[in-house]
Short mmCIF file of C-alpha atoms in Angstrom, two decimals:
data_model
loop_
_atom_site.label_atom_id
_atom_site.label_comp_id
_atom_site.label_asym_id
_atom_site.label_seq_id
_atom_site.Cartn_x
_atom_site.Cartn_y
_atom_site.Cartn_z
CA UNK A 1 86.40 81.67 97.17
CA UNK A 2 85.96 79.18 100.09
CA UNK A 3 86.84 76.32 97.94
CA UNK A 4 89.96 78.12 97.04
CA UNK A 5 91.02 79.26 100.31
CA UNK A 6 90.65 75.73 101.41
CA UNK A 7 92.16 74.18 98.57
CA UNK A 8 96.19 73.72 99.89
CA UNK A 9 94.53 71.94 102.86
CA UNK A 10 92.62 69.42 101.09
CA UNK A 11 93.66 65.80 100.52
CA UNK A 12 95.04 65.14 96.86
CA UNK A 13 91.63 63.33 95.86
CA UNK A 14 89.67 66.15 97.33
CA UNK A 15 91.71 68.57 95.52
CA UNK A 16 90.82 67.01 92.34
CA UNK A 17 87.28 67.19 92.90
CA UNK A 18 87.59 70.95 93.91
CA UNK A 19 89.64 71.73 90.66
CA UNK A 20 86.39 69.94 88.79
CA UNK A 21 84.19 72.37 90.82
CA UNK A 22 86.28 75.55 90.41
CA UNK A 23 86.53 74.80 86.48
CA UNK A 24 82.95 74.95 85.81
CA UNK A 25 80.64 75.33 89.30
CA UNK A 26 77.37 76.11 87.07
CA UNK A 27 77.78 72.58 85.42
CA UNK A 28 78.61 70.78 88.79
CA UNK A 29 75.14 72.32 90.16
CA UNK A 30 73.46 70.11 87.42
CA UNK A 31 75.78 66.92 87.67
CA UNK A 32 74.85 63.80 89.74
CA UNK A 33 77.59 63.06 92.53
CA UNK A 34 78.58 59.98 90.32
CA UNK A 35 79.12 62.29 87.26
CA UNK A 36 81.49 64.51 89.58
CA UNK A 37 83.33 61.63 90.75
CA UNK A 38 84.32 60.12 87.39
CA UNK A 39 85.47 63.69 86.16
CA UNK A 40 87.44 63.91 89.35
CA UNK A 41 88.77 60.38 88.74
CA UNK A 42 87.72 59.39 92.36
CA UNK A 43 84.87 57.91 94.63
CA UNK A 44 81.43 59.23 95.40
CA UNK A 45 82.74 58.96 99.12
CA UNK A 46 85.58 61.12 98.50
CA UNK A 47 82.96 63.64 96.72
CA UNK A 48 81.04 63.81 100.05
CA UNK A 49 84.06 64.05 102.04
CA UNK A 50 85.13 67.05 99.99
CA UNK A 51 81.62 68.62 100.89
CA UNK A 52 82.22 68.24 104.60
CA UNK A 53 85.63 69.50 104.35
CA UNK A 54 84.45 73.08 102.69
CA UNK A 55 81.63 72.77 105.10
CA UNK A 56 78.54 72.38 102.84
CA UNK A 57 77.51 69.08 104.81
CA UNK A 58 76.84 66.76 101.63
CA UNK A 59 76.49 66.93 97.95
CA UNK A 60 72.84 68.19 97.57
CA UNK A 61 73.93 71.25 99.48
CA UNK A 62 76.63 71.65 97.38
CA UNK A 63 74.92 71.66 94.27
CA UNK A 64 72.47 74.43 96.01
CA UNK A 65 75.37 76.63 97.11
CA UNK A 66 77.05 76.43 93.63
CA UNK A 67 73.66 77.36 91.77
CA UNK A 68 73.26 80.23 94.07
CA UNK A 69 76.72 81.52 93.80
CA UNK A 70 76.76 81.10 90.03
CA UNK A 71 73.35 83.39 90.10
CA UNK A 72 75.34 85.83 92.05
CA UNK A 73 78.16 85.89 89.74
CA UNK A 74 75.96 86.42 86.89
CA UNK A 75 74.24 89.19 88.84
CA UNK A 76 77.56 90.80 89.67
CA UNK A 77 78.76 90.64 86.06
CA UNK A 78 75.60 92.45 84.67
CA UNK A 79 75.26 95.26 87.25
CA UNK A 80 77.07 98.48 87.22
CA UNK A 81 78.37 99.53 90.84
CA UNK A 82 79.95 102.38 89.47
CA UNK A 83 83.26 103.81 91.26
CA UNK A 84 82.73 106.84 92.93
CA UNK A 85 82.57 106.25 96.77
CA UNK A 86 80.61 108.82 98.56
CA UNK A 87 80.76 110.24 102.17
CA UNK A 88 77.19 108.38 102.40
CA UNK A 89 78.22 104.87 101.35
CA UNK A 90 78.19 102.33 104.13
CA UNK A 91 81.18 99.98 104.75
CA UNK A 92 79.22 97.27 102.70
CA UNK A 93 78.96 99.60 99.93
CA UNK A 94 82.46 100.39 99.89
CA UNK A 95 83.54 96.64 99.76
CA UNK A 96 81.08 95.74 97.16
CA UNK A 97 82.63 98.96 95.01
CA UNK A 98 86.23 98.39 95.67
CA UNK A 99 85.55 94.43 94.88
CA UNK A 100 83.86 95.31 91.96
CA UNK A 101 86.29 98.03 90.26
CA UNK A 102 89.24 95.61 91.12
CA UNK A 103 87.63 92.68 89.66
CA UNK A 104 86.59 94.84 86.38
CA UNK A 105 90.34 95.81 86.03
CA UNK A 106 91.52 92.54 85.97
CA UNK A 107 88.94 91.34 83.53
CA UNK A 108 89.34 94.33 81.13
CA UNK A 109 92.85 94.40 81.24
CA UNK A 110 92.86 90.47 80.16
CA UNK A 111 90.27 91.41 77.38
CA UNK A 112 92.21 94.18 75.80
CA UNK A 113 95.70 92.64 76.37
CA UNK A 114 97.48 92.50 72.83
CA UNK A 115 98.62 88.99 73.18
CA UNK A 116 100.93 89.24 70.27
CA UNK A 117 102.83 92.07 71.84
CA UNK A 118 102.63 90.44 75.27
CA UNK A 119 104.59 87.46 73.51
CA UNK A 120 107.05 89.57 71.87
CA UNK A 121 108.01 91.11 75.43
CA UNK A 122 108.19 87.60 76.86
CA UNK A 123 110.50 86.47 74.46
CA UNK A 124 112.63 89.80 75.21
CA UNK A 125 112.71 89.22 79.05
CA UNK A 126 113.26 85.53 78.46
CA UNK A 127 116.56 86.29 76.34
CA UNK A 128 117.70 89.52 78.38
CA UNK A 129 121.02 89.63 80.06
CA UNK A 130 119.66 92.00 82.65
CA UNK A 131 116.06 93.31 83.36
CA UNK A 132 115.62 96.68 85.16
CA UNK A 133 112.27 97.68 86.20
CA UNK A 134 111.37 101.43 86.92
CA UNK A 135 108.30 102.59 88.68
CA UNK A 136 107.55 105.23 91.47
CA UNK A 137 104.71 105.56 93.89
CA UNK A 138 102.14 102.58 93.64
CA UNK A 139 104.24 101.33 90.71
CA UNK A 140 107.24 100.97 92.78
CA UNK A 141 105.54 97.93 94.51
CA UNK A 142 104.72 96.60 90.94
CA UNK A 143 108.00 96.77 89.82
CA UNK A 144 109.47 95.42 92.69
CA UNK A 145 107.03 92.43 92.41
CA UNK A 146 108.14 91.91 88.77
CA UNK A 147 111.61 92.20 90.09
CA UNK A 148 111.34 89.40 92.87
CA UNK A 149 109.56 87.06 90.64
CA UNK A 150 112.11 87.26 87.87
CA UNK A 151 114.95 86.92 90.69
CA UNK A 152 113.18 83.64 92.00
CA UNK A 153 113.46 82.00 88.55
CA UNK A 154 117.32 82.92 88.11
CA UNK A 155 116.94 86.02 85.79
CA UNK A 156 119.06 88.77 86.66
CA UNK A 157 116.86 91.72 87.51
CA UNK A 158 116.66 95.02 89.32
CA UNK A 159 113.99 97.18 90.44
CA UNK A 160 114.60 100.91 91.13
CA UNK A 161 112.28 103.81 92.26
CA UNK A 162 114.60 106.28 93.55
CA UNK A 163 115.00 108.95 90.29
CA UNK A 164 118.79 109.14 90.47
CA UNK A 165 119.48 105.27 91.00
CA UNK A 166 116.78 104.89 87.93
CA UNK A 167 119.01 107.21 85.88
CA UNK A 168 121.93 105.76 86.78
CA UNK A 169 120.96 102.29 86.28
CA UNK A 170 119.68 102.90 83.02
CA UNK A 171 122.96 104.59 81.90
CA UNK A 172 124.81 101.39 82.12
CA UNK A 173 122.38 99.28 80.37
CA UNK A 174 123.18 98.07 76.76
CA UNK A 175 122.07 96.25 73.87
CA UNK A 176 120.37 92.77 74.77
CA UNK A 177 119.02 94.49 78.25
CA UNK A 178 115.55 95.24 78.80
CA UNK A 179 114.32 98.30 80.74
CA UNK A 180 110.65 98.24 81.79
CA UNK A 181 108.77 101.33 83.05
CA UNK A 182 105.83 101.01 85.09
CA UNK A 183 103.27 104.06 84.88
CA UNK A 184 99.54 104.11 85.37
CA UNK A 185 99.08 107.62 83.70
CA UNK A 186 102.22 107.26 81.53
CA UNK A 187 103.06 110.74 82.40
CA UNK A 188 105.49 110.18 85.29
CA UNK A 189 108.39 112.01 84.44
CA UNK A 190 110.91 109.93 86.52
CA UNK A 191 109.90 106.65 84.62
CA UNK A 192 109.66 108.44 81.26
CA UNK A 193 113.16 109.91 81.56
CA UNK A 194 114.82 106.89 82.79
CA UNK A 195 113.34 104.39 79.94
CA UNK A 196 114.34 107.46 77.61
CA UNK A 197 118.06 107.12 78.98
CA UNK A 198 117.72 103.26 78.72
CA UNK A 199 117.07 103.44 75.11
CA UNK A 200 119.81 106.00 74.37
CA UNK A 201 122.29 103.31 75.52
CA UNK A 202 120.95 100.53 73.50
CA UNK A 203 118.40 98.65 75.88
CA UNK A 204 115.14 97.55 74.91
CA UNK A 205 112.09 99.64 76.55
CA UNK A 206 108.96 98.46 77.53
CA UNK A 207 106.15 100.62 78.91
CA UNK A 208 103.14 99.19 81.04
CA UNK A 209 100.59 101.96 81.11
CA UNK A 210 96.92 102.69 81.05
CA UNK A 211 96.85 104.96 78.34
CA UNK A 212 98.40 103.78 75.04
CA UNK A 213 99.14 107.33 73.91
CA UNK A 214 100.83 108.70 76.81
CA UNK A 215 104.18 110.41 76.90
CA UNK A 216 106.21 106.85 78.05
CA UNK A 217 104.88 105.38 75.08
CA UNK A 218 107.13 107.68 73.04
CA UNK A 219 110.37 106.36 74.58
CA UNK A 220 109.03 102.60 74.60
CA UNK A 221 109.75 99.94 72.03
CA UNK A 222 106.90 97.84 73.11
CA UNK A 223 103.88 98.96 75.01
CA UNK A 224 101.60 96.84 77.29
CA UNK A 225 98.37 98.30 78.31
CA UNK A 226 95.91 97.94 81.35
CA UNK A 227 92.20 98.67 81.50
CA UNK A 228 91.61 100.53 85.23
CA UNK A 229 89.29 103.10 86.02
CA UNK A 230 90.15 105.01 88.85
CA UNK A 231 87.91 107.61 90.45
CA UNK A 232 87.12 109.17 94.00
CA UNK A 233 90.35 107.64 95.69
CA UNK A 234 92.74 107.57 92.51
CA UNK A 235 95.16 108.81 94.55
CA UNK A 236 95.03 105.75 96.43
CA UNK A 237 96.01 103.92 93.08
CA UNK A 238 93.82 101.09 93.93
CA UNK A 239 92.36 99.36 90.66
CA UNK A 240 95.30 100.58 88.53
CA UNK A 241 97.78 98.41 90.71
CA UNK A 242 95.55 95.39 90.38
CA UNK A 243 95.48 95.92 86.57
CA UNK A 244 99.52 96.22 86.71
CA UNK A 245 99.90 93.12 88.74
CA UNK A 246 97.74 91.13 86.19
CA UNK A 247 100.18 91.99 83.38
CA UNK A 248 103.24 91.29 85.59
CA UNK A 249 101.67 87.97 86.51
CA UNK A 250 101.46 87.22 82.73
CA UNK A 251 104.91 88.28 81.97
CA UNK A 252 106.55 86.18 84.91
CA UNK A 253 104.40 83.13 83.92
CA UNK A 254 105.35 83.29 80.34
CA UNK A 255 108.98 83.93 81.03
CA UNK A 256 108.93 80.58 83.39
CA UNK A 257 107.28 79.00 80.41
CA UNK A 258 110.88 79.75 78.13
CA UNK A 259 112.66 78.13 81.18
CA UNK A 260 110.49 75.76 82.47
CA UNK A 261 113.32 73.36 83.83
CA UNK A 262 115.51 75.95 85.20
CA UNK A 263 112.31 77.90 86.62
CA UNK A 264 111.04 75.01 88.35
CA UNK A 265 114.30 74.13 89.87
CA UNK A 266 115.04 77.64 91.06
CA UNK A 267 111.30 78.08 92.60
CA UNK A 268 111.98 74.67 94.33
CA UNK A 269 115.32 75.90 95.67
CA UNK A 270 114.06 79.14 96.69
CA UNK A 271 111.09 77.74 98.46
CA UNK A 272 113.30 75.14 100.43
CA UNK A 273 115.67 78.16 101.38
CA UNK A 274 112.91 79.90 102.98
CA UNK A 275 111.12 76.66 104.41
CA UNK A 276 112.90 76.98 108.07
CA UNK A 277 111.10 80.53 108.40
CA UNK A 278 107.76 79.12 108.33
CA UNK A 279 105.59 77.83 111.14
CA UNK A 280 105.36 74.07 111.35
CA UNK A 281 101.52 74.19 110.41
CA UNK A 282 99.28 73.03 107.24
CA UNK A 283 97.11 75.66 105.85
CA UNK A 284 94.14 74.04 107.35
CA UNK A 285 95.72 75.03 111.00
CA UNK A 286 96.90 71.26 111.62
CA UNK A 287 100.46 70.88 112.52
CA UNK A 288 102.65 69.04 109.92
CA UNK A 289 103.87 65.48 110.71
CA UNK A 290 107.26 65.74 112.12
CA UNK A 291 110.15 64.48 109.65
CA UNK A 292 111.51 61.42 111.78
CA UNK A 293 114.01 60.60 108.79
CA UNK A 294 112.25 57.18 108.35
#
């Protein structure tokens, strides 16, 4: 986690070392500094500089830290923290249970996701004349995230959470358009009804839900499922939101791949458009050098 958080502020050669470490930390823990330098196409001096940049002092300390972190990760993957948060849990336990539930939601969603169905939906989104995304409550935020991502790469997309606007939006969709409904339970009346209307008007419908036999799947041409287990604080829609975002990210990347050149150009243009609204500092806290025009 520390390496990932510091990655944007590292020099380019140090980033190559970071990639080697992040790709297989347990292997790096067993390698010599020379082997790591060769794998990163850089020098041993750069590897040492990388170690100091992430705060571990030197390569021997990095190997020890990676070995310990790998062991902790293995322990986390085998222990069961459950999901119920009780009145007696201290804050450290709450953090552990929440992070465990979120991590498992992502892992289990990826493991069970139907890749063939995912690819079919990506093809539909990539070719759609318009994409409307529906969701209420916590799912509304996920719907907005998909719309924003598609919009950034130049795809015409809208996100709606108001029931009346959802229905009027669905009523003007047509063949070649795609309507996506986000609902963890798959039983949210507003979203189910919007998908039904969109389908009646010729649009292709997609449901993202945790339950493959829920009502929303009856009005969906394609279904993508998540795998989140909400318990005590289900009303907070915690792990379910993370699981939905995992699916959304896969859809976005897939669509961007279908339009790679246009997507990259659009992302560059949108980044430049908001560039003047960021402080002139680098991710590591140091100020960026001024552009003198030379």
